[in-house]
Short mmCIF file of C-alpha atoms in Angstrom, two decimals:
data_model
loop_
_atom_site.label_atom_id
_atom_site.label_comp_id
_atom_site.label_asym_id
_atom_site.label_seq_id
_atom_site.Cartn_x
_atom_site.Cartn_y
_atom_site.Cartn_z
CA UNK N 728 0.00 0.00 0.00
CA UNK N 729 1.56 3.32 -1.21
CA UNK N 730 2.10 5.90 1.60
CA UNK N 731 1.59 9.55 0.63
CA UNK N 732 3.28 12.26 2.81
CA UNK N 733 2.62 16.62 1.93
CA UNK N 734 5.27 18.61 3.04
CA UNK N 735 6.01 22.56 2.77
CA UNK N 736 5.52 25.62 4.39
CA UNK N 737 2.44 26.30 6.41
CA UNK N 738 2.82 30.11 6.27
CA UNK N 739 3.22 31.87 2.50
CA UNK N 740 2.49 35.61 2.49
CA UNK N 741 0.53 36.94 0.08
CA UNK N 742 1.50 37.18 -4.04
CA UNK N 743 3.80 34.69 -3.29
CA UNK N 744 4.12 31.01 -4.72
CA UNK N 745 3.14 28.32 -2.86
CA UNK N 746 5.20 25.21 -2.74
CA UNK N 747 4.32 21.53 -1.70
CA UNK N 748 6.22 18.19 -2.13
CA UNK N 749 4.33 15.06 -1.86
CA UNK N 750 6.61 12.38 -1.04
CA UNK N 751 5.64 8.61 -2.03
CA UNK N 752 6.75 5.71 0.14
CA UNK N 753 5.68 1.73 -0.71
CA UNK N 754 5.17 1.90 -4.38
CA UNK N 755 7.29 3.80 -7.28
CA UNK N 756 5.89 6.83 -9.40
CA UNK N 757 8.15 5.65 -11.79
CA UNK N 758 6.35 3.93 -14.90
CA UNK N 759 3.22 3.37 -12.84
CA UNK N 760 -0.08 4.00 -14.64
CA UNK N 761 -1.25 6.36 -11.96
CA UNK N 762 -2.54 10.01 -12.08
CA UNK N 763 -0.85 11.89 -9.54
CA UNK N 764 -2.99 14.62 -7.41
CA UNK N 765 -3.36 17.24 -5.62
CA UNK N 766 -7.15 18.36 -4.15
CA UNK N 767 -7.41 20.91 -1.33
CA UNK N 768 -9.85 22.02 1.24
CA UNK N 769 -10.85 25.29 2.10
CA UNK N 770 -11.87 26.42 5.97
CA UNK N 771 -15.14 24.35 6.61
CA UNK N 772 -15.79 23.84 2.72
CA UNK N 773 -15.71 20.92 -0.09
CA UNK N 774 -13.11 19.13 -1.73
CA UNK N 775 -11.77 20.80 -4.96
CA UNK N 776 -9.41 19.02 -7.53
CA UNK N 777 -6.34 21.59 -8.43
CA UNK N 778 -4.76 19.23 -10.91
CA UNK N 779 -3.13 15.50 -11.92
CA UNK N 780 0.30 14.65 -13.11
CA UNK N 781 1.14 11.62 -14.77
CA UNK N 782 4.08 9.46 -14.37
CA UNK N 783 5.16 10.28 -18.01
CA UNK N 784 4.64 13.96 -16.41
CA UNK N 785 1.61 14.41 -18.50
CA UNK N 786 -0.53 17.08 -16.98
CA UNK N 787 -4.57 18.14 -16.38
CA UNK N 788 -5.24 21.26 -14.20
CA UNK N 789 -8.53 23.14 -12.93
CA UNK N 790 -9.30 25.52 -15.56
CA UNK N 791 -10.30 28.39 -12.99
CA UNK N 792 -6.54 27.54 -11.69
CA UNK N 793 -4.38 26.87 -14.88
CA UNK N 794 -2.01 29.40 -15.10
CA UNK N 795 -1.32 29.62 -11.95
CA UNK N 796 -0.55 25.97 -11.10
CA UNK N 797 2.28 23.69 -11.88
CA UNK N 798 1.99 19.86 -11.08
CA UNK N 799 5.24 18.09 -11.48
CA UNK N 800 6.77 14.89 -11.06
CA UNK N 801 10.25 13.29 -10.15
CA UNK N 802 10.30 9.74 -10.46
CA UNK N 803 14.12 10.52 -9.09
CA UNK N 804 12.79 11.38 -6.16
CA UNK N 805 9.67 9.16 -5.72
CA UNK N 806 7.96 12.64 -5.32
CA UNK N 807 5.66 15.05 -7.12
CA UNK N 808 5.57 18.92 -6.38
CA UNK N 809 2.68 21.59 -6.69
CA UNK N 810 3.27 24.60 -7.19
CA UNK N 811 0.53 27.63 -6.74
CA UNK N 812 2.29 31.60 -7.79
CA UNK N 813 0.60 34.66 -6.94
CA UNK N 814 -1.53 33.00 -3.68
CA UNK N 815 -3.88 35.01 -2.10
CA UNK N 816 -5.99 34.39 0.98
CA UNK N 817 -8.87 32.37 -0.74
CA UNK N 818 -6.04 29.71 -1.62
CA UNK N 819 -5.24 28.95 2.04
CA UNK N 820 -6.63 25.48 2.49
CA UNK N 821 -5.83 22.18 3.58
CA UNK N 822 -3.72 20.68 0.73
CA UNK N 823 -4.23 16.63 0.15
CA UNK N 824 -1.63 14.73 -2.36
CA UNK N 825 -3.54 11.33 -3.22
CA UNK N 826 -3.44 8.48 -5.84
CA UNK N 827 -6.33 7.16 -7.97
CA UNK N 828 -7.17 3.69 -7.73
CA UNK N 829 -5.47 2.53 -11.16
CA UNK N 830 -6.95 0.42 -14.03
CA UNK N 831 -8.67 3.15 -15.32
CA UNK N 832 -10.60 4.21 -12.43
CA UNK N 833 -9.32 7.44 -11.30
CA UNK N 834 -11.28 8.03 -7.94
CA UNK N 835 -8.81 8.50 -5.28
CA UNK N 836 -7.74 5.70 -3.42
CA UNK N 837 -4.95 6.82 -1.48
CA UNK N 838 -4.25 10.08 0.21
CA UNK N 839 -1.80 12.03 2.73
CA UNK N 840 -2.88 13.04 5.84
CA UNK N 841 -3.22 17.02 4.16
CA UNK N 842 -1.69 19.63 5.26
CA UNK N 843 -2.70 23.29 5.99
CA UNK N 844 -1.67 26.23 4.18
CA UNK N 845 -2.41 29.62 4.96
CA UNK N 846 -1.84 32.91 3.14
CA UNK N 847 -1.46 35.48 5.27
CA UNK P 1160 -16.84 20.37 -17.01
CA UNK P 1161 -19.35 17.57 -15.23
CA UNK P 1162 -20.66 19.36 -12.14
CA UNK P 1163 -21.64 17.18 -9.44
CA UNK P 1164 -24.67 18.27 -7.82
CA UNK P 1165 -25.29 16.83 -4.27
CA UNK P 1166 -28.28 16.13 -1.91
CA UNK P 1167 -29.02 16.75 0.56
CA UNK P 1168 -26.48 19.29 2.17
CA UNK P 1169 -26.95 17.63 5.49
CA UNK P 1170 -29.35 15.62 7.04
CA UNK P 1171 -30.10 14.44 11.03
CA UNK P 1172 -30.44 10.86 11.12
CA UNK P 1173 -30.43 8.32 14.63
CA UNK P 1174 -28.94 4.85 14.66
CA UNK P 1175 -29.90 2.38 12.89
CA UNK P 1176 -31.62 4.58 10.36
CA UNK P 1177 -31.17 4.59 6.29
CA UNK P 1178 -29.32 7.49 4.69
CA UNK P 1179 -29.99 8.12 1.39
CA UNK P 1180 -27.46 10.46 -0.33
CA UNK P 1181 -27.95 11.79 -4.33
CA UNK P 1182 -25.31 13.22 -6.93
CA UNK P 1183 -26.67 14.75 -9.98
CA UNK P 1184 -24.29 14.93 -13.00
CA UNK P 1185 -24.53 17.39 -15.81
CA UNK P 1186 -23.61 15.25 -18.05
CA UNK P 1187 -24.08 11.73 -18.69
CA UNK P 1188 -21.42 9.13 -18.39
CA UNK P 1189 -21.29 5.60 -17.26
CA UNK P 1190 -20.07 4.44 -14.02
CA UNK P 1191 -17.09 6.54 -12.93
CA UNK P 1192 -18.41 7.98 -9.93
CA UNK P 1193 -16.90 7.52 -6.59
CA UNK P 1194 -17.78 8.12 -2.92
CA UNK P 1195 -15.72 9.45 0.09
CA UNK P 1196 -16.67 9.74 3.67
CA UNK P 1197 -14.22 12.40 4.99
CA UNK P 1198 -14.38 13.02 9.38
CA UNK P 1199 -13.26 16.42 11.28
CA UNK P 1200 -9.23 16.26 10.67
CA UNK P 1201 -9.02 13.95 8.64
CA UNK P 1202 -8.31 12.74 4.85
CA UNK P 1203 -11.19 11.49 2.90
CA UNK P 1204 -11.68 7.27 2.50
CA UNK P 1205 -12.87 6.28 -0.20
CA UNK P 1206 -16.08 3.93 0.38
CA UNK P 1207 -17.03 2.84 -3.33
CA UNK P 1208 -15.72 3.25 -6.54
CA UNK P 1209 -16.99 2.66 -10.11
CA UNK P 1210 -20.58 3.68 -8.82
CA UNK P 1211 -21.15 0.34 -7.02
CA UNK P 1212 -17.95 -1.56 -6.14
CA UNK P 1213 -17.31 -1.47 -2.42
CA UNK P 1214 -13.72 -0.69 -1.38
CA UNK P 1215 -12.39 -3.69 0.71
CA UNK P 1216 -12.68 -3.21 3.70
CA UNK P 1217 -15.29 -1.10 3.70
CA UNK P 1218 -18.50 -2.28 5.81
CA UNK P 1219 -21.35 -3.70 3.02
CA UNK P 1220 -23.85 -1.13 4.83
CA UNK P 1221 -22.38 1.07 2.45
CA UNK P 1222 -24.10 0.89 -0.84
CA UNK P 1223 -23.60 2.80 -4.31
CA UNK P 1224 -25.77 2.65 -7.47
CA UNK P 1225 -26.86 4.97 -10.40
CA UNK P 1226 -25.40 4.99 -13.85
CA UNK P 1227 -26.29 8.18 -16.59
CA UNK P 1228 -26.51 11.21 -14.67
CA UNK P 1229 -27.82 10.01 -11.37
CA UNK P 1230 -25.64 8.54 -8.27
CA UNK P 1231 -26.54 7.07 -5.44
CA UNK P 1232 -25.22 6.15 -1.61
CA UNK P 1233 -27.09 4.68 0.47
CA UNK P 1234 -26.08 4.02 4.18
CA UNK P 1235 -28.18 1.23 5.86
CA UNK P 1236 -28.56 1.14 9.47
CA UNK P 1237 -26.38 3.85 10.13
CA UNK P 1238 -23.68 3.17 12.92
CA UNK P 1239 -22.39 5.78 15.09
CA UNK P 1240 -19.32 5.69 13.36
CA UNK P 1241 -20.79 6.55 10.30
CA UNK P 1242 -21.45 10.28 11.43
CA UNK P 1243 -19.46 12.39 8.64
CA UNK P 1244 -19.35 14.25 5.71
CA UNK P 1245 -19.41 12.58 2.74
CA UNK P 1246 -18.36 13.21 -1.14
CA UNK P 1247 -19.02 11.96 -4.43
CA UNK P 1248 -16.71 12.63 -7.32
CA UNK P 1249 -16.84 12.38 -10.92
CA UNK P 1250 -13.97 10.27 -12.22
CA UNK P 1251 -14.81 10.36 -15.92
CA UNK P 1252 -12.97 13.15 -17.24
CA UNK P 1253 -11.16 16.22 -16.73
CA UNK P 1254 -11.55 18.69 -15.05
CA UNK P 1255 -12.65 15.84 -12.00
CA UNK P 1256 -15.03 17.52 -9.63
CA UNK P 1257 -17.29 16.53 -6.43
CA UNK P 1258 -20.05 17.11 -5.25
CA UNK P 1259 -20.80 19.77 -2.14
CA UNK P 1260 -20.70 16.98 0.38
CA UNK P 1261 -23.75 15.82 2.36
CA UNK P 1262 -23.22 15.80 6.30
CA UNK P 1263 -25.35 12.92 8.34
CA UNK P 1264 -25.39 13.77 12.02
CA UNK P 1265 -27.00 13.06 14.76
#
C-alpha cells in the first residue's frame, strides 16, 4: 500500500508562490499507470481538484486555476511537487496529495494526511 | 466540465436509520463515480468506486448505485461511526469535480 506524505511551508504571504512536495513511500511513481494529485480544502468547505500529473509527467489542471498551477513529477525522487504563484488568501486550504485507484478508475484511493496552508 | 450536484447538504439521522445520499451529474457518463466519507481532521476514504464496487474493507452497509446522470449512496442502518461528511466525485474526465458533500449527524 503506497504511503503519501505533503510537506512545505504552512505560512506563505501573500503574491507569493506556494510550494508543496508530496513524497511517495511503498510503491514507485516511476512507470506506474497512476494520475498523480493534488485536491485541497478550504476552511469548513468541499473538496476541490487543483490538478493530476502523470508518471510520463503528462498534466490536467482546474481551468479556474491553470495558469497559476504547476503539477510536477520526479520519479528521481519518488515525489511530485505543486506549485501555486501569486496565492492570495482564498487559496489557504488544507492541501491533500492522493493516488487514484489505477486500471482506469481514477477516484482517489490513497491520500496524505493534508496539510494546511495559509496565506497570510 | 461535469458538475456534481449533491443532496441533501446535510441531514439528522439516529442509529440504525437509512441514509440516502444523491449526486446529480450534468452530463451523462457511465459508471465513474466515486464516494468518500471524509471526518473532522481527517483525509477522505474512499467507500465505493466505479458507482457500485465497495472498497475492501469497507462495511457492506455502504451501498452505491446509479449509472447516466444520477448517483446514489445509500447508508443502511447507520452506525455511530458513520457520522461524517461525505463526497461523491466524478472520475470520468477532466476537469474531475465533487459534489458539495452531504453531512449525516446526529
Amino acid at each position: 500500500q503506497p504511503q503519501l506524505q505533503e510537506s512545505g511551508p504552512g505560512l506563505v504571504k501573500p503574491w507569493e508562490t506556494l510550494s508543496l512536495i508530496c513524497s511517495v513511500s511503498g510503491g514507485s511513481i516511476g512507470g506506474s499507470y497512476y494520475y498523480w494529485n493534488w485536491i485541497r480544502q478550504r476552511p469548513g468547505k468541499g473538496l476541490e481538484w487543483i490538478g493530476s500529473v502523470y508518471y510520463t509527467g503528462s498534466t490536467y489542471y482546474k481551468p479556474s486555476l491553470e495558469g497559476r498551477v504547476t503539477i510536477s513529477v520526479d520519479t528521481s525522487k519518488n515525489q511530485f511537487s505543486l506549485k501555486m504563484t501569486s496565492v492570495t488568501a482564498a487559496d489557504t486550504a488544507v492541501y491533500y496529495c492522493a493516488r487514484d485507484l489505477g486500471a482506469n478508475d481514477f477516484s482517489f484511493e490513497h491520500w496524505g494526511q493534508g496539510t494546511l496552508v495559509t496565506v497570510s | 466540465d461535469i458538475q456534481m450536484t449533491q443532496s441533501p447538504p446535510s441531514v439528522s439521522a439516529s442509529v440504525g436509520d437509512t441514509v440516502t445520499i444523491t449526486c446529480r451529474a450534468t452530463h451523462g457518463f457511465y459508471n465513474w463515480v466515486a464516494w468518500y466519507q471524509q471526518k473532522p481532521g481527517k483525509a477522505p476514504k474512499i467507500l465505493i468506486y466505479a458507482a457500485s464496487t465497495l472498497q475492501t474493507g469497507v462495511p457492506s452497509r455502504f451501498r452505491g448505485s446509479g449509472s447516466g446522470t444520477e448517483f446514489t449512496l445509500t447508508i443502511t442502518g447507520l452506525q455511530p461511526e458513520d457520522f461524517a461528511t461525505y463526497y461523491c466525485q466524478q472520475a470520468d474526465t477532466f476537469p474531475r469535480t465533487f459534489g458539495q458533500g452531504t453531512r449525516v449527524d446526529i
